[in-house]
Short mmCIF file of C-alpha atoms and ligand atoms in Angstrom, two decimals:
data_model
loop_
_atom_site.label_atom_id
_atom_site.label_comp_id
_atom_site.label_asym_id
_atom_site.label_seq_id
_atom_site.Cartn_x
_atom_site.Cartn_y
_atom_site.Cartn_z
CA UNK A 182 -12.90 10.47 -16.36
CA UNK A 183 -15.46 9.57 -13.38
CA UNK A 184 -14.78 11.44 -10.30
CA UNK A 185 -14.84 9.55 -7.40
CA UNK A 186 -17.86 10.51 -5.14
CA UNK A 187 -16.04 10.32 -1.89
CA UNK A 188 -12.87 12.47 -2.85
CA UNK A 189 -14.89 14.90 -4.87
CA UNK A 190 -17.49 16.04 -2.47
CA UNK A 191 -17.49 19.69 -1.02
CA UNK A 192 -16.32 18.86 2.54
CA UNK A 193 -15.81 21.16 5.26
CA UNK A 194 -12.53 23.05 5.63
CA UNK A 195 -10.43 24.12 8.54
CA UNK A 196 -10.96 27.54 7.44
CA UNK A 197 -14.75 27.11 7.70
CA UNK A 198 -14.32 25.60 11.13
CA UNK A 199 -12.68 28.61 12.48
CA UNK A 200 -15.20 30.95 10.85
CA UNK A 201 -18.16 28.96 12.53
CA UNK A 202 -16.60 27.87 15.69
CA UNK A 203 -13.55 29.74 16.29
CA UNK A 204 -14.48 31.36 19.81
CA UNK A 205 -15.87 29.63 23.03
CA UNK A 206 -19.26 31.57 22.46
CA UNK A 207 -19.60 30.38 19.08
CA UNK A 208 -19.08 26.89 20.19
CA UNK A 209 -21.34 27.32 23.21
CA UNK A 210 -24.29 28.41 21.35
CA UNK A 211 -23.85 25.81 18.88
CA UNK A 212 -23.83 23.23 21.54
CA UNK A 213 -26.86 24.90 23.28
CA UNK A 214 -28.88 24.50 20.07
CA UNK A 215 -27.91 20.86 19.44
CA UNK A 216 -28.67 19.88 23.20
CA UNK A 217 -31.97 22.05 23.45
CA UNK A 218 -33.16 22.82 20.14
CA UNK A 219 -36.52 23.77 21.34
CA UNK A 220 -35.15 25.74 24.03
CA UNK A 221 -33.81 24.71 27.64
CA UNK A 222 -35.54 22.04 29.72
CA UNK A 223 -34.25 20.63 33.20
CA UNK A 224 -32.76 17.40 32.58
CA UNK A 225 -34.21 16.25 36.51
CA UNK A 226 -37.87 17.58 36.09
CA UNK A 227 -38.27 18.66 32.60
CA UNK A 228 -39.42 22.19 33.40
CA UNK A 229 -38.48 25.04 30.99
CA UNK A 230 -38.65 27.91 33.51
CA UNK A 231 -35.12 28.75 34.66
CA UNK A 232 -32.41 31.24 35.29
CA UNK A 233 -28.83 31.82 34.50
CA UNK A 234 -26.14 31.80 36.89
CA UNK A 235 -23.54 33.62 34.66
CA UNK A 236 -20.61 33.55 36.64
CA UNK A 237 -20.51 29.70 36.78
CA UNK A 238 -22.19 29.24 33.30
CA UNK A 239 -24.83 27.54 34.98
CA UNK A 240 -28.68 26.93 34.20
CA UNK A 241 -30.74 26.70 37.48
CA UNK A 242 -34.43 25.28 37.33
CA UNK A 243 -36.84 27.22 38.57
CA UNK A 244 -39.10 24.17 39.80
CA UNK A 245 -36.69 21.78 41.14
CA UNK A 246 -33.61 24.28 41.50
CA UNK A 247 -31.24 21.56 39.88
CA UNK A 248 -28.32 23.31 38.27
CA UNK A 249 -27.41 22.15 34.69
CA UNK A 250 -24.09 23.35 32.90
CA UNK A 251 -24.07 23.05 29.03
CA UNK A 252 -21.84 20.10 28.99
CA UNK A 253 -23.25 18.16 32.20
CA UNK A 254 -24.64 14.70 31.48
CA UNK A 255 -23.00 14.45 28.07
CA UNK A 256 -19.77 13.26 26.80
CA UNK A 257 -18.17 16.54 27.44
CA UNK A 258 -18.89 16.60 30.98
CA UNK A 259 -16.52 18.01 33.66
CA UNK A 260 -14.09 18.84 30.81
CA UNK A 261 -11.43 21.50 31.36
CA UNK A 262 -10.65 21.89 27.59
CA UNK A 263 -12.01 25.02 25.84
CA UNK A 264 -14.71 23.93 23.34
CA UNK A 265 -12.85 25.27 20.54
CA UNK A 266 -10.39 22.54 21.16
CA UNK A 267 -12.87 19.84 21.27
CA UNK A 268 -14.56 21.20 18.01
CA UNK A 269 -11.38 21.15 16.34
CA UNK A 270 -10.50 17.74 17.58
CA UNK A 271 -13.96 16.45 16.35
CA UNK A 272 -13.41 17.88 13.19
CA UNK A 273 -9.79 16.34 12.54
CA UNK A 274 -11.10 12.96 13.80
CA UNK A 275 -14.30 13.17 11.63
CA UNK A 276 -12.59 14.34 8.67
CA UNK A 277 -9.62 12.08 8.58
CA UNK A 278 -9.81 9.59 5.96
CA UNK A 279 -8.12 6.85 8.25
CA UNK A 280 -7.53 8.02 11.65
CA UNK A 281 -5.71 10.49 13.79
CA UNK A 282 -3.55 8.84 16.38
CA UNK A 283 -3.73 10.42 20.17
CA UNK A 284 -0.08 11.72 19.28
CA UNK A 285 -1.08 13.75 16.41
CA UNK A 286 -4.18 15.10 18.15
CA UNK A 287 -1.94 16.33 20.98
CA UNK A 288 0.20 18.07 18.45
CA UNK A 289 -2.45 19.69 16.33
CA UNK A 290 -4.69 20.79 19.31
CA UNK A 291 -1.95 21.56 21.66
CA UNK A 292 -2.86 19.63 24.80
CA UNK A 293 -1.03 16.99 26.69
CA UNK A 294 -0.71 13.21 25.29
CA UNK A 295 -3.21 12.14 27.99
CA UNK A 296 -5.94 14.63 27.46
CA UNK A 297 -5.27 13.84 23.60
CA UNK A 298 -5.86 10.22 24.41
CA UNK A 299 -8.95 10.77 26.43
CA UNK A 300 -10.58 13.27 23.99
CA UNK A 301 -10.01 10.40 21.43
CA UNK A 302 -11.71 7.73 23.32
CA UNK A 303 -14.50 9.90 24.25
CA UNK A 304 -15.01 10.66 20.62
CA UNK A 305 -14.96 7.10 19.49
CA UNK A 306 -17.25 6.13 22.29
CA UNK A 307 -19.87 8.55 20.95
CA UNK A 308 -19.39 6.89 17.31
CA UNK A 309 -19.73 3.33 18.88
CA UNK A 310 -22.83 4.30 20.81
CA UNK A 311 -24.29 6.06 17.73
CA UNK A 312 -23.86 3.30 15.24
CA UNK A 313 -24.60 0.65 17.81
CA UNK A 314 -28.10 2.23 18.05
CA UNK A 315 -28.73 1.62 14.29
CA UNK A 316 -28.88 -2.13 13.35
CA UNK A 317 -28.23 -3.02 9.72
CA UNK A 318 -31.10 -4.24 7.63
CA UNK A 319 -31.55 -5.53 3.86
CA UNK A 320 -28.98 -8.09 2.42
CA UNK A 321 -26.31 -8.42 4.90
CA UNK A 322 -22.74 -10.00 4.30
CA UNK A 323 -21.27 -11.49 7.26
CA UNK A 324 -17.86 -12.74 8.06
CA UNK A 325 -15.79 -13.73 11.11
CA UNK A 326 -12.50 -12.10 11.64
CA UNK A 327 -9.33 -11.82 13.94
CA UNK A 328 -7.59 -9.14 15.27
CA UNK A 329 -3.85 -9.56 15.90
CA UNK A 330 -3.10 -12.25 13.45
CA UNK A 331 -2.19 -12.43 9.61
CA UNK A 332 -4.50 -13.46 7.04
CA UNK A 333 -2.43 -14.22 4.31
CA UNK A 334 -3.10 -16.86 1.41
CA UNK A 335 -6.77 -17.04 2.09
CA UNK A 336 -6.27 -18.64 5.30
CA UNK A 337 -8.78 -17.69 7.67
CA UNK A 338 -6.84 -18.22 11.15
CA UNK A 339 -9.96 -19.53 12.75
CA UNK A 340 -9.59 -20.66 16.45
CA UNK A 341 -5.87 -19.12 16.59
CA UNK A 342 -4.80 -18.24 20.00
CA UNK A 343 -3.91 -14.76 20.98
CA UNK A 344 -6.47 -13.10 18.59
CA UNK A 345 -9.37 -11.12 19.01
CA UNK A 346 -12.46 -12.35 17.39
CA UNK A 347 -14.98 -10.02 15.91
CA UNK A 348 -17.61 -10.32 13.47
CA UNK A 349 -17.95 -8.09 10.38
CA UNK A 350 -21.11 -7.24 8.85
CA UNK A 351 -21.89 -5.06 5.44
CA UNK A 352 -25.27 -4.19 4.30
CA UNK A 353 -25.48 -4.20 0.34
CA UNK A 354 -27.53 -2.82 -2.06
CA UNK A 355 -28.80 -4.76 -5.22
CA UNK A 356 -25.68 -4.29 -7.01
CA UNK A 357 -23.72 -5.61 -4.09
CA UNK A 358 -22.36 -1.92 -3.17
CA UNK A 359 -21.79 -1.36 0.49
CA UNK A 360 -24.22 0.70 2.28
CA UNK A 361 -23.44 0.46 5.84
CA UNK A 362 -21.18 -1.81 7.89
CA UNK A 363 -20.49 -2.69 11.67
CA UNK A 364 -17.70 -4.83 13.27
CA UNK A 365 -18.09 -6.03 16.87
CA UNK A 366 -15.82 -8.00 19.12
CA UNK A 367 -17.44 -11.12 20.21
CA UNK A 368 -16.04 -13.66 22.93
CA UNK A 369 -15.98 -16.41 20.27
CA UNK A 370 -17.75 -17.84 17.08
CA UNK A 371 -20.32 -19.83 18.94
CA UNK A 372 -24.12 -19.84 17.88
CA UNK A 373 -25.33 -18.11 21.01
CA UNK A 374 -22.53 -15.23 20.50
CA UNK A 375 -23.95 -14.78 16.92
CA UNK A 376 -27.44 -14.98 18.06
CA UNK A 377 -26.60 -12.40 20.81
CA UNK A 378 -24.78 -9.83 18.56
CA UNK A 379 -27.56 -10.37 15.71
CA UNK A 380 -30.17 -9.40 18.04
CA UNK A 381 -28.72 -6.16 18.81
CA UNK A 382 -27.14 -5.14 15.42
CA UNK A 383 -29.47 -6.61 12.73
CA UNK A 384 -32.96 -5.74 11.85
CA UNK A 385 -35.54 -8.70 12.03
CA UNK A 386 -36.33 -9.62 8.63
CA UNK A 387 -32.68 -9.12 6.95
CA UNK A 388 -31.39 -11.53 4.92
CA UNK A 389 -27.77 -12.68 5.92
CA UNK A 390 -25.19 -14.15 3.69
CA UNK A 391 -22.25 -15.74 5.24
CA UNK A 392 -19.99 -18.87 4.52
CA UNK A 393 -20.41 -22.38 5.88
CA UNK A 394 -19.25 -21.76 9.54
CA UNK A 395 -22.09 -23.13 11.39
CA UNK A 396 -22.50 -20.37 14.36
CA UNK A 397 -23.59 -18.03 11.67
CA UNK A 398 -26.91 -19.68 11.62
CA UNK A 399 -27.24 -18.04 15.03
CA UNK A 400 -28.76 -15.12 13.26
CA UNK A 401 -32.15 -16.97 12.63
CA UNK A 402 -32.74 -16.47 16.23
CA UNK A 403 -32.79 -12.62 15.61
CA UNK A 404 -35.56 -13.44 13.03
CA UNK A 405 -33.14 -13.09 10.07
CA UNK A 406 -32.99 -15.33 7.02
CA UNK A 407 -29.90 -17.02 6.66
CA UNK A 408 -27.92 -18.09 3.48
CA UNK A 409 -24.86 -20.06 3.93
CA UNK A 410 -22.41 -20.27 1.16
CA UNK A 411 -19.77 -23.04 1.34
CA UNK A 412 -16.48 -21.56 0.22
CA UNK A 413 -14.28 -24.65 1.63
CA UNK A 414 -11.86 -21.94 3.25
CA UNK A 415 -9.37 -22.38 0.75
CA UNK A 416 -7.53 -19.51 -1.28
CA UNK A 417 -10.35 -19.19 -3.53
CA UNK A 418 -12.69 -18.18 -0.77
CA UNK A 419 -11.69 -14.60 -0.55
CA UNK A 420 -12.57 -14.01 -4.36
CA UNK A 421 -15.98 -15.46 -4.15
CA UNK A 422 -18.13 -12.73 -5.33
CA UNK A 423 -20.65 -12.62 -2.26
CA UNK A 424 -17.93 -11.83 0.07
CA UNK A 425 -15.95 -9.22 -2.25
CA UNK A 426 -17.08 -6.29 0.01
CA UNK A 427 -16.53 -7.68 3.35
CA UNK A 428 -12.87 -8.82 2.42
CA UNK A 429 -12.16 -5.41 1.39
CA UNK A 430 -13.32 -3.77 4.36
CA UNK A 431 -11.51 -6.32 6.59
CA UNK A 432 -8.43 -5.56 4.67
CA UNK A 433 -9.11 -1.84 4.90
CA UNK A 434 -9.86 -1.73 8.85
CA UNK A 435 -6.74 -3.55 9.37
CA UNK A 436 -4.50 -1.56 7.31
CA UNK A 437 -6.02 1.77 8.57
CA UNK A 438 -5.82 0.55 12.18
CA UNK A 439 -2.23 -0.75 12.14
CA UNK A 440 -1.42 2.35 9.78
CA UNK A 441 -2.58 5.20 12.35
CA UNK A 442 -2.28 3.60 15.69
CA UNK A 443 0.60 0.88 15.13
CA UNK A 444 -0.83 -0.78 18.15
CA UNK A 445 -4.09 -1.15 19.45
CA UNK A 446 -4.64 -2.69 23.04
CA UNK A 447 -7.47 -5.41 22.28
CA UNK A 448 -9.46 -4.01 25.20
CA UNK A 449 -9.95 -0.94 23.20
CA UNK A 450 -10.42 -2.57 19.85
CA UNK A 451 -14.12 -2.24 20.01
CA UNK A 452 -13.97 1.58 19.74
CA UNK A 453 -11.16 1.51 17.19
CA UNK A 454 -13.48 -0.82 15.03
CA UNK A 455 -16.36 1.37 15.54
CA UNK A 456 -14.56 4.67 14.59
CA UNK A 457 -13.72 3.24 11.18
CA UNK A 458 -17.16 1.98 10.74
CA UNK A 459 -18.57 5.56 11.66
CA UNK A 460 -16.51 7.50 9.30
CA UNK A 461 -17.12 4.63 6.49
CA UNK A 462 -20.88 4.55 7.05
CA UNK A 463 -20.71 8.72 6.70
CA UNK A 464 -18.22 8.95 3.81
CA UNK A 465 -20.70 10.83 1.80
CA UNK A 466 -21.63 13.21 4.17
CA UNK A 467 -18.32 15.01 4.90
CA UNK A 468 -20.01 18.58 4.95
CA UNK A 469 -21.95 18.24 8.07
CA UNK A 470 -19.84 15.59 10.09
CA UNK A 471 -19.58 18.09 12.98
CA UNK A 472 -23.10 19.08 13.60
CA UNK A 473 -24.16 15.48 13.46
CA UNK A 474 -21.60 14.35 15.66
CA UNK A 475 -22.25 17.04 18.20
CA UNK A 476 -25.97 16.42 18.11
CA UNK A 477 -24.98 12.90 19.27
CA UNK A 478 -22.46 13.83 21.64
CA UNK A 479 -24.59 15.92 23.78
CA UNK A 480 -26.98 12.94 23.97
CA UNK A 481 -24.08 10.63 25.13
CA UNK A 482 -23.66 10.08 28.89
CA UNK A 483 -20.28 10.63 30.38
CA UNK A 484 -17.71 7.88 30.03
CA UNK A 485 -17.57 6.58 33.37
CA UNK A 486 -14.06 7.24 35.18
CA UNK A 487 -13.69 3.67 35.69
CA UNK A 488 -13.28 3.21 31.92
CA UNK A 489 -11.11 6.28 31.58
CA UNK A 490 -8.84 4.92 34.20
CA UNK A 491 -8.57 1.58 32.33
CA UNK A 492 -7.83 3.57 29.09
CA UNK A 493 -5.20 5.57 30.76
CA UNK A 494 -3.44 2.55 32.06
CA UNK A 495 -3.38 0.76 28.52
CA UNK A 496 -2.57 4.23 26.75
ZN1 ZN B 523 -35.99 21.03 37.49
#
């Protein structure tokens, strides 16, 4: 019997989490190491000389006197939550197979629903910014999709009202197996929208395979090659070999989001799509999900309160 590579990898247990990051001190030391691997430097002027203000857990720059906390300027800024709870939340969310709802997070880490919701959004924001900084390359399958509508009988639902359009892209290896994917909400399936997306999320020189939807030739503006395969849009189109993975992924993301979150406000859909892709792109790295995530999290700017308020309003 061939064991599933994802299911049978070593992983990282809750027990290990509590051993490694069970106290505030352990979490603080780890975060410091990830934020300043070569030792502290002032985020204002870059100087390394500093003193510690122990009572307030601040680092003061000896040159410009700027005061920095471990979490200031990062996604953790102004948090009132113990780091141990943050780490537990990050562990649960990065290790989850499909997703963890705010309600489930609230129960598992022992915070209010609002707090759980905000943590969840911030963690997803880190995931989004991380993968947004890594454009796909090589051979890429590209497809259009909609959130909020049915896709039965091979119908694509193009142009339907009240649906959120998004592009789904998967880079594949020579055997057509998926390497990495991304999904992004677009304003519509127009050439300039696809071009704009491609410039951000595809590396020049990539080969993009799509169906015959004309806007996809917009990838050429991002210096990519474009191969258009006419599928006819009928029930057979989903079984075309070239689109096997993208269709599987689209089915998976919809099941995962609907199954875990039931309803997602379209405003927040970009982050939920990013969360799904982030985990999928790292499905063989379960063992070091937390350190990798935190390394990026301390390099991700705070989420503006304006966005958080918006998030609360649409919880
Ligand atoms: Zn300074």
